[in-house]
Amino acid sequence: MTCLFNSRTSTPLLPAAVALLAVFALTGCDRDEIKVYRVAKEPPAAAPSPAGLPEGHPEIPRRKPQLSWTLPAGWTEAAAGQMSLATFNIAGQDGQQAQVAVTPLRGLSGKEALIVNMWRKSAGQAELSPEEVTSQLQAVDIGGEVGKMFDVTSATDSAKRPTRIVTAMVHRPDASWFFKLAGDQELVEAQKPAFVTFLKSVKITEAPATETTTTEAPVAAKTSKTQWKTPTDWKSVAPGVMQVAKFTVPEKDSTAAEVTVSIFSTDTGGTLENVTRWRNQIGLPPATESDLPQLVKPLDGKNPDALLVDMTNGNRRVVGAIVTRDGQWFFFKLLGGTAAVAAQQEAFVAFVKSPM
């Protein structure tokens, strides 16, 4: 028996983001039966041109994918996230939890080193050389196609349970498809065989040519460097992936810090996801919704949507701000040693509040 679900079309999002879909399990379907979902998304009104096309070139319509799988025992379907087409929850013993997410993105084929190191950095691990990345990748069967798989364990406080992320990816003409198993380390280890079996069951096919989609890989908005009014002792350096600006600040007590700025056309997953990303970067465990009132404070009374986050873990500290301006989300981050961050906090907040 096959269960079919046609999702509603979504509102335009960040070119990187997959539409926010609510995936509901239909009644009358057994746990291990195949479920088929069709991705529906309206083309963004002002999305950037696809990779490889000149700026201003109209997007080439692409057919929406049809995804099917066999659901392993013990997995439950959940509402898809802002960056995923499908999400599954897994509950283990003693409160252990894990989640599987499926996300297709265009423009990432051949960028394994970038992909692996982005995950490692978010987990608080050191980056690897391209050669080291190659040695970390394992071949895996994803719906009859040869994919690649790697895993990362988050650096975390010894009092907390370590988390682990197993990511599988396959590059197809329509997109690069990412399958992520993440959660408590012991549960992820126990579920890895089921995850591999799930990958084998996945089938990705194209829907009729009349239905199209235009999902893009994440692209930060472009901005002119002359717009930034920074303290005189900040030094501008080349921005990293998905950043529009980056600055180093003076060292303090032999500790260093840096300021980064990213701009997107959506909130990239919401306050909780962004706070958790920043926590990962200083080795703290993920936050929960109940943690947010203690972690997030108003930045400026003139802009009630502007938020400030300040978190410390040992000798590492991050001060982050999320500000909406003219329909865009600005993400500011001051990250580094506690002494260097403390010395620059006042200047950082003034920089965030300054007109662009």
GROMACS .gro file of N, CA and C in nm, residues 62-133:
model
  216
   62ARG      N    1   1.256   2.384  -1.268
   62ARG     CA    2   1.292   2.245  -1.246
   62ARG      C    3   1.170   2.172  -1.192
   63ARG      N    4   1.162   2.044  -1.225
   63ARG     CA    5   1.049   1.965  -1.179
   63ARG      C    6   1.061   1.937  -1.029
   64LYS      N    7   0.946   1.935  -0.965
   64LYS     CA    8   0.946   1.906  -0.823
   64LYS      C    9   0.975   1.759  -0.801
   65PRO      N   10   1.056   1.725  -0.702
   65PRO     CA   11   1.087   1.585  -0.678
   65PRO      C   12   0.974   1.513  -0.607
   66GLN      N   13   0.965   1.383  -0.634
   66GLN     CA   14   0.874   1.297  -0.561
   66GLN      C   15   0.960   1.200  -0.483
   67LEU      N   16   0.943   1.198  -0.352
   67LEU     CA   17   1.029   1.122  -0.263
   67LEU      C   18   0.951   1.010  -0.197
   68SER      N   19   1.006   0.889  -0.198
   68SER     CA   20   0.942   0.777  -0.129
   68SER      C   21   1.045   0.704  -0.045
   69TRP      N   22   1.001   0.633   0.057
   69TRP     CA   23   1.092   0.562   0.146
   69TRP      C   24   1.017   0.453   0.220
   70THR      N   25   1.089   0.363   0.283
   70THR     CA   26   1.032   0.266   0.375
   70THR      C   27   1.070   0.308   0.515
   71LEU      N   28   0.971   0.331   0.598
   71LEU     CA   29   0.995   0.385   0.732
   71LEU      C   30   1.040   0.275   0.828
   72PRO      N   31   1.157   0.288   0.889
   72PRO     CA   32   1.205   0.187   0.983
   72PRO      C   33   1.117   0.181   1.109
   73ALA      N   34   1.118   0.066   1.174
   73ALA     CA   35   1.043   0.050   1.298
   73ALA      C   36   1.098   0.145   1.404
   74GLY      N   37   1.009   0.208   1.479
   74GLY     CA   38   1.051   0.298   1.585
   74GLY      C   39   1.066   0.442   1.543
   75TRP      N   40   1.062   0.469   1.413
   75TRP     CA   41   1.070   0.607   1.365
   75TRP      C   42   0.928   0.662   1.351
   76THR      N   43   0.910   0.787   1.383
   76THR     CA   44   0.781   0.852   1.364
   76THR      C   45   0.798   0.977   1.279
   77GLU      N   46   0.706   0.998   1.189
   77GLU     CA   47   0.712   1.116   1.103
   77GLU      C   48   0.673   1.241   1.181
   78ALA      N   49   0.741   1.351   1.152
   78ALA     CA   50   0.713   1.478   1.217
   78ALA      C   51   0.698   1.585   1.110
   79ALA      N   52   0.649   1.701   1.150
   79ALA     CA   53   0.638   1.812   1.055
   79ALA      C   54   0.777   1.848   1.003
   80ALA      N   55   0.787   1.868   0.873
   80ALA     CA   56   0.915   1.904   0.813
   80ALA      C   57   0.961   2.039   0.864
   81GLY      N   58   1.092   2.056   0.877
   81GLY     CA   59   1.147   2.183   0.921
   81GLY      C   60   1.160   2.281   0.807
   82GLN      N   61   1.202   2.404   0.838
   82GLN     CA   62   1.213   2.508   0.736
   82GLN      C   63   1.318   2.473   0.632
   83MET      N   64   1.419   2.394   0.671
   83MET     CA   65   1.524   2.357   0.578
   83MET      C   66   1.514   2.212   0.533
   84SER      N   67   1.406   2.142   0.564
   84SER     CA   68   1.396   2.000   0.529
   84SER      C   69   1.264   1.969   0.461
   85LEU      N   70   1.267   1.864   0.377
   85LEU     CA   71   1.145   1.817   0.313
   85LEU      C   72   1.073   1.716   0.398
   86ALA      N   73   1.148   1.641   0.476
   86ALA     CA   74   1.089   1.537   0.560
   86ALA      C   75   1.169   1.526   0.689
   87THR      N   76   1.099   1.497   0.798
   87THR     CA   77   1.164   1.485   0.928
   87THR      C   78   1.105   1.366   1.003
   88PHE      N   79   1.190   1.293   1.073
   88PHE     CA   80   1.147   1.177   1.151
   88PHE      C   81   1.208   1.185   1.291
   89ASN      N   82   1.130   1.152   1.391
   89ASN     CA   83   1.178   1.150   1.529
   89ASN      C   84   1.202   1.007   1.575
   90ILE      N   85   1.305   0.990   1.658
   90ILE     CA   86   1.340   0.860   1.714
   90ILE      C   87   1.357   0.877   1.864
   91ALA      N   88   1.285   0.797   1.942
   91ALA     CA   89   1.296   0.802   2.088
   91ALA      C   90   1.371   0.680   2.138
   92GLY      N   91   1.465   0.701   2.229
   92GLY     CA   92   1.542   0.592   2.286
   92GLY      C   93   1.517   0.578   2.435
   93GLN      N   94   1.598   0.500   2.500
   93GLN     CA   95   1.584   0.479   2.644
   93GLN      C   96   1.640   0.598   2.722
   94ASP      N   97   1.592   0.613   2.845
   94ASP     CA   98   1.642   0.716   2.937
   94ASP      C   99   1.634   0.857   2.877
   95GLY      N  100   1.530   0.880   2.798
   95GLY     CA  101   1.510   1.013   2.743
   95GLY      C  102   1.596   1.048   2.623
   96GLN      N  103   1.670   0.951   2.570
   96GLN     CA  104   1.754   0.980   2.453
   96GLN      C  105   1.666   1.009   2.332
   97GLN      N  106   1.712   1.102   2.249
   97GLN     CA  107   1.636   1.141   2.131
   97GLN      C  108   1.728   1.158   2.011
   98ALA      N  109   1.672   1.136   1.894
   98ALA     CA  110   1.744   1.159   1.769
   98ALA      C  111   1.643   1.200   1.663
   99GLN      N  112   1.693   1.256   1.555
   99GLN     CA  113   1.605   1.302   1.448
   99GLN      C  114   1.673   1.280   1.314
  100VAL      N  115   1.592   1.248   1.214
  100VAL     CA  116   1.640   1.234   1.076
  100VAL      C  117   1.573   1.343   0.993
  101ALA      N  118   1.652   1.414   0.912
  101ALA     CA  119   1.599   1.519   0.826
  101ALA      C  120   1.649   1.498   0.684
  102VAL      N  121   1.564   1.525   0.586
  102VAL     CA  122   1.598   1.511   0.444
  102VAL      C  123   1.588   1.648   0.379
  103THR      N  124   1.698   1.694   0.318
  103THR     CA  125   1.704   1.830   0.262
  103THR      C  126   1.773   1.829   0.126
  104PRO      N  127   1.708   1.874   0.019
  104PRO     CA  128   1.775   1.890  -0.110
  104PRO      C  129   1.817   2.036  -0.131
  105LEU      N  130   1.940   2.057  -0.179
  105LEU     CA  131   1.990   2.192  -0.207
  105LEU      C  132   2.068   2.189  -0.338
  106ARG      N  133   2.053   2.294  -0.417
  106ARG     CA  134   2.128   2.303  -0.541
  106ARG      C  135   2.257   2.381  -0.520
  107GLY      N  136   2.355   2.356  -0.606
  107GLY     CA  137   2.478   2.435  -0.605
  107GLY      C  138   2.586   2.384  -0.512
  108LEU      N  139   2.577   2.258  -0.463
  108LEU     CA  140   2.676   2.207  -0.370
  108LEU      C  141   2.750   2.084  -0.422
  109SER      N  142   2.725   2.045  -0.544
  109SER     CA  143   2.795   1.930  -0.600
  109SER      C  144   2.945   1.955  -0.608
  110GLY      N  145   3.023   1.857  -0.563
  110GLY     CA  146   3.168   1.869  -0.567
  110GLY      C  147   3.228   1.951  -0.455
  111LYS      N  148   3.149   1.991  -0.357
  111LYS     CA  149   3.199   2.075  -0.248
  111LYS      C  150   3.201   1.999  -0.116
  112GLU      N  151   3.249   1.874  -0.122
  112GLU     CA  152   3.248   1.790  -0.003
  112GLU      C  153   3.329   1.850   0.112
  113ALA      N  154   3.446   1.906   0.081
  113ALA     CA  155   3.530   1.963   0.187
  113ALA      C  156   3.457   2.077   0.258
  114LEU      N  157   3.392   2.162   0.182
  114LEU     CA  158   3.315   2.272   0.240
  114LEU      C  159   3.203   2.218   0.327
  115ILE      N  160   3.131   2.119   0.277
  115ILE     CA  161   3.017   2.063   0.350
  115ILE      C  162   3.061   2.000   0.481
  116VAL      N  163   3.162   1.913   0.474
  116VAL     CA  164   3.209   1.844   0.594
  116VAL      C  165   3.259   1.944   0.698
  117ASN      N  166   3.335   2.041   0.653
  117ASN     CA  167   3.392   2.136   0.749
  117ASN      C  168   3.288   2.230   0.808
  118MET      N  169   3.182   2.259   0.734
  118MET     CA  170   3.073   2.338   0.791
  118MET      C  171   3.008   2.262   0.907
  119TRP      N  172   2.987   2.131   0.888
  119TRP     CA  173   2.930   2.049   0.995
  119TRP      C  174   3.026   2.042   1.112
  120ARG      N  175   3.154   2.021   1.084
  120ARG     CA  176   3.252   2.009   1.191
  120ARG      C  177   3.262   2.138   1.272
  121LYS      N  178   3.261   2.250   1.203
  121LYS     CA  179   3.271   2.378   1.274
  121LYS      C  180   3.149   2.400   1.362
  122SER      N  181   3.032   2.365   1.312
  122SER     CA  182   2.910   2.383   1.391
  122SER      C  183   2.909   2.292   1.512
  123ALA      N  184   2.984   2.180   1.505
  123ALA     CA  185   2.992   2.085   1.617
  123ALA      C  186   3.109   2.114   1.709
  124GLY      N  187   3.181   2.223   1.683
  124GLY     CA  188   3.294   2.258   1.768
  124GLY      C  189   3.420   2.179   1.740
  125GLN      N  190   3.429   2.119   1.621
  125GLN     CA  191   3.546   2.040   1.584
  125GLN      C  192   3.634   2.117   1.486
  126ALA      N  193   3.761   2.080   1.482
  126ALA     CA  194   3.857   2.146   1.392
  126ALA      C  195   3.827   2.109   1.247
  127GLU      N  196   3.858   2.202   1.157
  127GLU     CA  197   3.840   2.175   1.015
  127GLU      C  198   3.945   2.076   0.966
  128LEU      N  199   3.911   2.006   0.857
  128LEU     CA  200   4.000   1.908   0.797
  128LEU      C  201   4.049   1.958   0.662
  129SER      N  202   4.163   1.908   0.620
  129SER     CA  203   4.214   1.938   0.486
  129SER      C  204   4.130   1.861   0.384
  130PRO      N  205   4.132   1.900   0.256
  130PRO     CA  206   4.058   1.825   0.154
  130PRO      C  207   4.095   1.677   0.152
  131GLU      N  208   4.224   1.648   0.174
  131GLU     CA  209   4.267   1.508   0.175
  131GLU      C  210   4.208   1.434   0.294
  132GLU      N  211   4.204   1.499   0.409
  132GLU     CA  212   4.147   1.437   0.528
  132GLU      C  213   3.996   1.417   0.512
  133VAL      N  214   3.930   1.512   0.447
  133VAL     CA  215   3.787   1.498   0.422
  133VAL      C  216   3.760   1.375   0.336
   0.00000   0.00000   0.00000
